[in-house]
Amino acid sequence: MSGKGTKKNKSRETFKSRSTDFDDYDLDLRLVTFTLYLEGESPGPGDCTFLIYFDDEFLLGEKWEDGHTIDKIVLPLNIEETGTDQEIIADRPLIFLLRGSSGKPSKDQDPFLNIDNRAGGNVDLYPIALGEKEVIVKVPLLIIHSGAPSGCSVDVHVSYNGSINNDKIPLTLTMIAAHCLPSSREGTAFLSGIGLDMIHDPISLKFGMSLSASSATKIVWGNASNAGHAADTQINVPSEDMFVPNDLIIDKSENSVYWNAMRRVLVDSTLLQERLNSNFYVEIAGVPKGGKIEVRGRYVAVVDAGVLLQPGQFGVTVCAKLMFYSADIIPESVGTILDLPPTSARGPAHENEPVTDEYGHEAFIVIRMDLIDPIVPKAKITSLFDLIGFPPPTGLKVAEDSLKILSPPEEPPLDKRRICKESGALMVHKELSNLAYKCTLQMNKSIKRTAANRLLLRVRSMLKQFTPTECSEMDYQDTITSQHSAARRAVTSSFAPQPPKVRPSPGLAASRSRAAGDARISNEHIERNLKISPNHPRVLLSKVFRLLEQRNESDAYNYLTVALNVHSKNRYLLWTYGAIQFDKGPEAIEVATAAFRIAVKGDKSDGTTSAIGWAALHALHHYHGNEHPAFVALKKMRKCFALPVEWKRCLKRWIDSSGEEETFWIPGVIDSRNPFLIAAAFFLCLRCFKLTERILQCVEDGCYERGTQNITKEKPGPGTYYVRAASLLLRLHMDVALEVVEKGIRLFGPCAILSQIRATCLGFARGWDGKCEKALLEANNDGAEPCPGLLLRAAIGGWKTDIMASLQRAARAHKIAPSAYTALTLGRIYGKLREEKLAERWAAAAVKAEPLLSDGWAFLALLAMYKRDVDKARALFRTAKEAGPVSADIVAEIEKVKKVVKVELLPEIMAKDLCLCDYY
């Protein structure tokens, strides 16, 4: 079928008629002119004719000659004012054709379908409409049927001296393809068009016939698609992510047709912004490629292009489900889109049924819309901070992921000469105390005497200023004597050793206390750090995690707000803050969205971290049914995840920065091929249980593969069950966690990660027994990476039955995650093996690493009792009582030894009055 049958805009004169009236134009009319220079020998045998077409009209035809120049061809278009001529130059290219002379007449009236057309090319004149004064371009002429270079080219110089008044923006629409169509007769092509009501006149915009193929690499001009490769543009066929509505399931099918045809219209930006809030209607119909028009299937699609209303979006590829055509579907404001016989408008008998191919796949189209600039600009970071209610950062406005505690700087050395000068008593006392603590000089008798004399002189001079009025001489002398004594005592006490300043706990001390199940010491570390640094983000975040584990979100929120007021651009704080509020009311949703948007600003080369942030943003929008922002977040997530995946490095950076180390599961074993699974694992590290479950739902829904053809669709693997079981385990839902693990094992069979989490669930749910031992052996046989907390539990629970296996497990746990608990376990095992020296060394290392470990002090006391060192045992017992409660099995062992070795312990009331903990 010829493209000649397409009706033109009746409000515009034809190009040909305007060309004949060219002499009647005013001399001041601004005209577009162009000059051509021909290069290359004509392809194929015989001479070729060089033809120029514009807006389906013939401009020039000359014999092709290498090196020939064609001077100043005029296009009589007045593009100075907004109107039809600007739209013509925006949507129609300048077409060049090389045509041979076979001598056979062409039956087809369309010049683009002439059988003698050999090669061609085109020039996009739109830069002139944007205000460019000239366009200089070299156009290679391509073989019409193959697209291969012909060896010929045209140097084009287009110029325009006028001014441009244009307040409209270009909207580029590209009809790409239709898939899963019902079977049609051979020789059928498909026409397509879109309705642009409210933003363009005429309303109907047609893309021509489906003449392209799946192998095409370039978009063609819709108005010249019959010209084959002569209509190719420099725009590649898009392969970006596609926006797929929730009611459409896309599948691959052999029964597909392709247009890859582009149309460009000028529209008012305000009207377009309003129009994008409603759907566009696209119509396609099957017709014969030649001969009489006969409709062989007519369909309608409703296109939702609302993604263009998202901040910063200037292009979107949309999928839309096809429905059987009915006059009732298309509203009156749109009217008929394709010019087809009226009989084809009648709906078929099965019009309420979905359009499917022979395999039952839903039929759909793919269309793209592009803008030069986004309609809605990106939100400024200051406005995002205003939404979350925290002060915007100074300096570089990107998210950070550092939470390390910086040690306070050392005080400058003190000058010993300061105490030799006359000063107040308190000042002398402070100087002497600091000198004794810093040990910056040897405190000999001379210095002490000088200090004492200066202090006494100062006291004496002060006392002389207050003469007695209502007291006796004896009382006055007693006052002076007591003041002298107090001054001497002050000097003496100044040289006593001072306790060291309280310093923060080591980075992993709290987490490794939790690995051994000792929540008391873990909380002691957190509270001590809070006392030292009440506003430090790392300390506050640790407190937040403990509160989230207890399901106390309100207190966790309060601590988070304190941390964000100090460090408002920290990525981990922002993620946690947003995750707490993502499922609350409308205001909380806006706050969570803003927090996540701030968190994704940062180093664009860190693909894993950025993918985690965008996955969280997608899960938030997906949960609330916001399709358009969810798609944008998904597209950005896939773009970030295309960079090298460094999941384990991302985890290490998190552990080093936060001091939070997982004890019951190992995030590093997660399959890193799905960014949603990685994001779920990381938000579980942040103890954001609800958001973790929401992201796992996105894994099961296949969000990662939805809307892209470059990713193979996969069913959820064992990683989903592993993360969900770990989430339940951290919330102490042991029975439910075991059910989830067992379900995963039934689906995927025994595998490393599920066997490991199953053994962990059993070990922490029921103590250590034969079933736990069997589960651990199965996990080892499946190649599971050992969890240090599980190995430590197995070492403690199994030393009564197989002490050598316990020794090996404790050693493995200490090698993976060295801590005071693994050292003490090794010491106790060596004690049972009668290796007293090794036992004492390991126990001493344990209490050195963790002075609050009461079991370590008690075990050292027990070893001292074995040696009958009563004084040492008594001192160690005292320290153990001050450190905290002692385990029942160690107490029982002590009671047995006390019957043999008589050790008189201090009374309980005296032990409570001693405090040695502040010295550690």
PDB file of C-alpha atoms in Angstrom, residues 27-172:
ATOM      1  CA  LEU A  27      11.717  40.333  -0.398  1.00  0.00           C
ATOM      2  CA  ASP A  28      12.071  40.569   3.395  1.00  0.00           C
ATOM      3  CA  LEU A  29      10.779  37.032   3.858  1.00  0.00           C
ATOM      4  CA  ARG A  30      13.428  34.905   5.576  1.00  0.00           C
ATOM      5  CA  LEU A  31      14.136  31.807   3.506  1.00  0.00           C
ATOM      6  CA  VAL A  32      15.998  28.581   4.216  1.00  0.00           C
ATOM      7  CA  THR A  33      18.654  27.956   1.582  1.00  0.00           C
ATOM      8  CA  PHE A  34      21.096  25.122   1.144  1.00  0.00           C
ATOM      9  CA  THR A  35      24.124  24.318  -1.017  1.00  0.00           C
ATOM     10  CA  LEU A  36      25.256  20.783  -1.932  1.00  0.00           C
ATOM     11  CA  TYR A  37      28.587  19.315  -2.962  1.00  0.00           C
ATOM     12  CA  LEU A  38      28.491  15.802  -4.470  1.00  0.00           C
ATOM     13  CA  GLU A  39      31.289  13.315  -3.840  1.00  0.00           C
ATOM     14  CA  GLY A  40      31.938   9.773  -5.097  1.00  0.00           C
ATOM     15  CA  GLU A  41      31.336   7.633  -8.169  1.00  0.00           C
ATOM     16  CA  SER A  42      27.773   6.477  -8.773  1.00  0.00           C
ATOM     17  CA  PRO A  43      27.130   2.924  -7.507  1.00  0.00           C
ATOM     18  CA  GLY A  44      26.347   0.208  -9.991  1.00  0.00           C
ATOM     19  CA  PRO A  45      26.467   0.290 -13.784  1.00  0.00           C
ATOM     20  CA  GLY A  46      25.289   3.237 -15.802  1.00  0.00           C
ATOM     21  CA  ASP A  47      24.558   6.802 -14.850  1.00  0.00           C
ATOM     22  CA  CYS A  48      22.486   7.831 -11.839  1.00  0.00           C
ATOM     23  CA  THR A  49      20.157  10.734 -11.242  1.00  0.00           C
ATOM     24  CA  PHE A  50      20.423  12.696  -8.001  1.00  0.00           C
ATOM     25  CA  LEU A  51      16.948  13.592  -6.632  1.00  0.00           C
ATOM     26  CA  ILE A  52      15.948  15.878  -3.758  1.00  0.00           C
ATOM     27  CA  TYR A  53      12.579  15.614  -1.967  1.00  0.00           C
ATOM     28  CA  PHE A  54      11.134  17.632   0.901  1.00  0.00           C
ATOM     29  CA  ASP A  55       7.677  17.212   2.430  1.00  0.00           C
ATOM     30  CA  ASP A  56       6.823  14.567  -0.195  1.00  0.00           C
ATOM     31  CA  GLU A  57       7.492  17.100  -2.969  1.00  0.00           C
ATOM     32  CA  PHE A  58      10.144  16.944  -5.688  1.00  0.00           C
ATOM     33  CA  LEU A  59      12.700  19.785  -5.529  1.00  0.00           C
ATOM     34  CA  LEU A  60      15.504  18.920  -7.928  1.00  0.00           C
ATOM     35  CA  GLY A  61      16.763  16.206 -10.240  1.00  0.00           C
ATOM     36  CA  GLU A  62      20.228  16.265 -11.823  1.00  0.00           C
ATOM     37  CA  LYS A  63      22.741  13.823 -13.155  1.00  0.00           C
ATOM     38  CA  TRP A  64      25.119  12.614 -10.459  1.00  0.00           C
ATOM     39  CA  GLU A  65      28.647  13.891 -11.020  1.00  0.00           C
ATOM     40  CA  ASP A  66      31.560  13.520  -8.633  1.00  0.00           C
ATOM     41  CA  GLY A  67      32.730  16.976  -7.449  1.00  0.00           C
ATOM     42  CA  HIS A  68      29.608  18.773  -8.700  1.00  0.00           C
ATOM     43  CA  THR A  69      28.238  21.715  -6.653  1.00  0.00           C
ATOM     44  CA  ILE A  70      24.550  22.648  -6.496  1.00  0.00           C
ATOM     45  CA  ASP A  71      24.140  26.266  -5.380  1.00  0.00           C
ATOM     46  CA  LYS A  72      21.460  27.773  -3.176  1.00  0.00           C
ATOM     47  CA  ILE A  73      18.309  25.769  -3.380  1.00  0.00           C
ATOM     48  CA  VAL A  74      15.532  27.679  -1.641  1.00  0.00           C
ATOM     49  CA  LEU A  75      12.879  26.271   0.681  1.00  0.00           C
ATOM     50  CA  PRO A  76      10.080  28.899   0.703  1.00  0.00           C
ATOM     51  CA  LEU A  77       9.197  28.377   4.362  1.00  0.00           C
ATOM     52  CA  ASN A  78       8.509  31.225   6.740  1.00  0.00           C
ATOM     53  CA  ILE A  79       9.761  29.761  10.019  1.00  0.00           C
ATOM     54  CA  GLU A  80      10.136  33.124  11.751  1.00  0.00           C
ATOM     55  CA  GLU A  81       6.753  32.839  13.451  1.00  0.00           C
ATOM     56  CA  THR A  82       5.288  29.883  15.272  1.00  0.00           C
ATOM     57  CA  GLY A  83       3.093  27.970  12.875  1.00  0.00           C
ATOM     58  CA  THR A  84       2.782  25.233  10.323  1.00  0.00           C
ATOM     59  CA  ASP A  85       6.140  25.863   8.657  1.00  0.00           C
ATOM     60  CA  GLN A  86       8.041  25.301  11.884  1.00  0.00           C
ATOM     61  CA  GLU A  87       6.237  21.984  12.338  1.00  0.00           C
ATOM     62  CA  ILE A  88       7.093  21.013   8.746  1.00  0.00           C
ATOM     63  CA  ILE A  89      10.787  21.639   9.228  1.00  0.00           C
ATOM     64  CA  ALA A  90      10.737  19.832  12.582  1.00  0.00           C
ATOM     65  CA  ASP A  91       9.017  16.679  11.364  1.00  0.00           C
ATOM     66  CA  ARG A  92      10.199  16.287   7.773  1.00  0.00           C
ATOM     67  CA  PRO A  93      13.744  15.661   6.588  1.00  0.00           C
ATOM     68  CA  LEU A  94      15.445  16.725   3.389  1.00  0.00           C
ATOM     69  CA  ILE A  95      15.620  13.441   1.398  1.00  0.00           C
ATOM     70  CA  PHE A  96      18.323  12.581  -1.190  1.00  0.00           C
ATOM     71  CA  LEU A  97      17.942   9.685  -3.653  1.00  0.00           C
ATOM     72  CA  LEU A  98      20.254   8.138  -6.237  1.00  0.00           C
ATOM     73  CA  ARG A  99      18.180   6.540  -8.996  1.00  0.00           C
ATOM     74  CA  GLY A 100      19.377   4.444 -11.869  1.00  0.00           C
ATOM     75  CA  SER A 101      17.791   4.440 -15.334  1.00  0.00           C
ATOM     76  CA  SER A 102      16.551   0.964 -16.204  1.00  0.00           C
ATOM     77  CA  GLY A 103      14.123   2.276 -18.740  1.00  0.00           C
ATOM     78  CA  LYS A 104      11.212   0.380 -17.182  1.00  0.00           C
ATOM     79  CA  PRO A 105       8.273   2.524 -16.048  1.00  0.00           C
ATOM     80  CA  SER A 106       7.374   2.342 -12.356  1.00  0.00           C
ATOM     81  CA  LYS A 107       3.825   1.278 -11.540  1.00  0.00           C
ATOM     82  CA  ASP A 108       3.957   2.804  -8.057  1.00  0.00           C
ATOM     83  CA  GLN A 109       3.321   6.522  -7.831  1.00  0.00           C
ATOM     84  CA  ASP A 110       5.283   6.871  -4.580  1.00  0.00           C
ATOM     85  CA  PRO A 111       8.820   8.017  -5.571  1.00  0.00           C
ATOM     86  CA  PHE A 112      10.272   6.305  -2.489  1.00  0.00           C
ATOM     87  CA  LEU A 113       9.063   2.935  -3.787  1.00  0.00           C
ATOM     88  CA  ASN A 114      10.583   3.275  -7.266  1.00  0.00           C
ATOM     89  CA  ILE A 115      12.335   0.070  -8.290  1.00  0.00           C
ATOM     90  CA  ASP A 116      15.326   2.060  -9.639  1.00  0.00           C
ATOM     91  CA  ASN A 117      16.165   3.709  -6.297  1.00  0.00           C
ATOM     92  CA  ARG A 118      19.704   2.634  -5.456  1.00  0.00           C
ATOM     93  CA  ALA A 119      20.912   4.742  -2.517  1.00  0.00           C
ATOM     94  CA  GLY A 120      19.816   7.633  -0.379  1.00  0.00           C
ATOM     95  CA  GLY A 121      20.243   9.759   2.722  1.00  0.00           C
ATOM     96  CA  ASN A 122      18.599  12.628   4.593  1.00  0.00           C
ATOM     97  CA  VAL A 123      19.250  15.776   6.607  1.00  0.00           C
ATOM     98  CA  ASP A 124      17.427  16.823   9.772  1.00  0.00           C
ATOM     99  CA  LEU A 125      16.677  20.566   9.495  1.00  0.00           C
ATOM    100  CA  TYR A 126      15.327  20.902  13.033  1.00  0.00           C
ATOM    101  CA  PRO A 127      18.430  22.763  14.371  1.00  0.00           C
ATOM    102  CA  ILE A 128      17.342  25.689  12.204  1.00  0.00           C
ATOM    103  CA  ALA A 129      14.001  25.802  14.032  1.00  0.00           C
ATOM    104  CA  LEU A 130      15.923  25.828  17.341  1.00  0.00           C
ATOM    105  CA  GLY A 131      17.748  29.028  16.355  1.00  0.00           C
ATOM    106  CA  GLU A 132      20.857  27.771  14.551  1.00  0.00           C
ATOM    107  CA  LYS A 133      21.925  30.024  11.666  1.00  0.00           C
ATOM    108  CA  GLU A 134      23.521  27.242   9.653  1.00  0.00           C
ATOM    109  CA  VAL A 135      23.904  23.470   9.541  1.00  0.00           C
ATOM    110  CA  ILE A 136      26.947  21.891   7.927  1.00  0.00           C
ATOM    111  CA  VAL A 137      26.869  18.117   7.641  1.00  0.00           C
ATOM    112  CA  LYS A 138      28.292  15.343   5.444  1.00  0.00           C
ATOM    113  CA  VAL A 139      25.553  12.868   4.491  1.00  0.00           C
ATOM    114  CA  PRO A 140      26.646   9.380   3.367  1.00  0.00           C
ATOM    115  CA  LEU A 141      24.305   7.800   0.851  1.00  0.00           C
ATOM    116  CA  LEU A 142      23.327   4.259   1.906  1.00  0.00           C
ATOM    117  CA  ILE A 143      22.160   1.419  -0.302  1.00  0.00           C
ATOM    118  CA  ILE A 144      18.360   1.486  -0.056  1.00  0.00           C
ATOM    119  CA  HIS A 145      17.801  -2.209   0.647  1.00  0.00           C
ATOM    120  CA  SER A 146      20.882  -3.202   2.667  1.00  0.00           C
ATOM    121  CA  GLY A 147      22.005  -0.033   4.434  1.00  0.00           C
ATOM    122  CA  ALA A 148      25.611  -0.543   3.334  1.00  0.00           C
ATOM    123  CA  PRO A 149      27.649   2.542   2.319  1.00  0.00           C
ATOM    124  CA  SER A 150      27.411   3.281  -1.389  1.00  0.00           C
ATOM    125  CA  GLY A 151      30.670   5.243  -1.573  1.00  0.00           C
ATOM    126  CA  CYS A 152      28.799   8.443  -2.380  1.00  0.00           C
ATOM    127  CA  SER A 153      28.184  11.352  -0.038  1.00  0.00           C
ATOM    128  CA  VAL A 154      26.747  14.863  -0.070  1.00  0.00           C
ATOM    129  CA  ASP A 155      28.239  17.844   1.752  1.00  0.00           C
ATOM    130  CA  VAL A 156      25.277  19.946   2.841  1.00  0.00           C
ATOM    131  CA  HIS A 157      25.410  23.579   3.965  1.00  0.00           C
ATOM    132  CA  VAL A 158      22.017  24.873   5.155  1.00  0.00           C
ATOM    133  CA  SER A 159      21.678  28.535   6.175  1.00  0.00           C
ATOM    134  CA  TYR A 160      18.965  30.808   7.554  1.00  0.00           C
ATOM    135  CA  ASN A 161      19.430  34.512   8.305  1.00  0.00           C
ATOM    136  CA  GLY A 162      16.156  35.238  10.027  1.00  0.00           C
ATOM    137  CA  SER A 163      15.150  35.130  13.662  1.00  0.00           C
ATOM    138  CA  ILE A 164      13.057  32.415  15.295  1.00  0.00           C
ATOM    139  CA  ASN A 165      10.090  33.030  17.588  1.00  0.00           C
ATOM    140  CA  ASN A 166       9.194  29.715  19.118  1.00  0.00           C
ATOM    141  CA  ASP A 167       7.709  29.159  22.574  1.00  0.00           C
ATOM    142  CA  LYS A 168       6.920  25.493  21.987  1.00  0.00           C
ATOM    143  CA  ILE A 169       8.954  22.401  22.792  1.00  0.00           C
ATOM    144  CA  PRO A 170       9.532  19.360  20.592  1.00  0.00           C
ATOM    145  CA  LEU A 171       7.880  16.081  21.477  1.00  0.00           C
ATOM    146  CA  THR A 172       9.372  13.111  19.637  1.00  0.00           C
TER     147      THR A 172
END
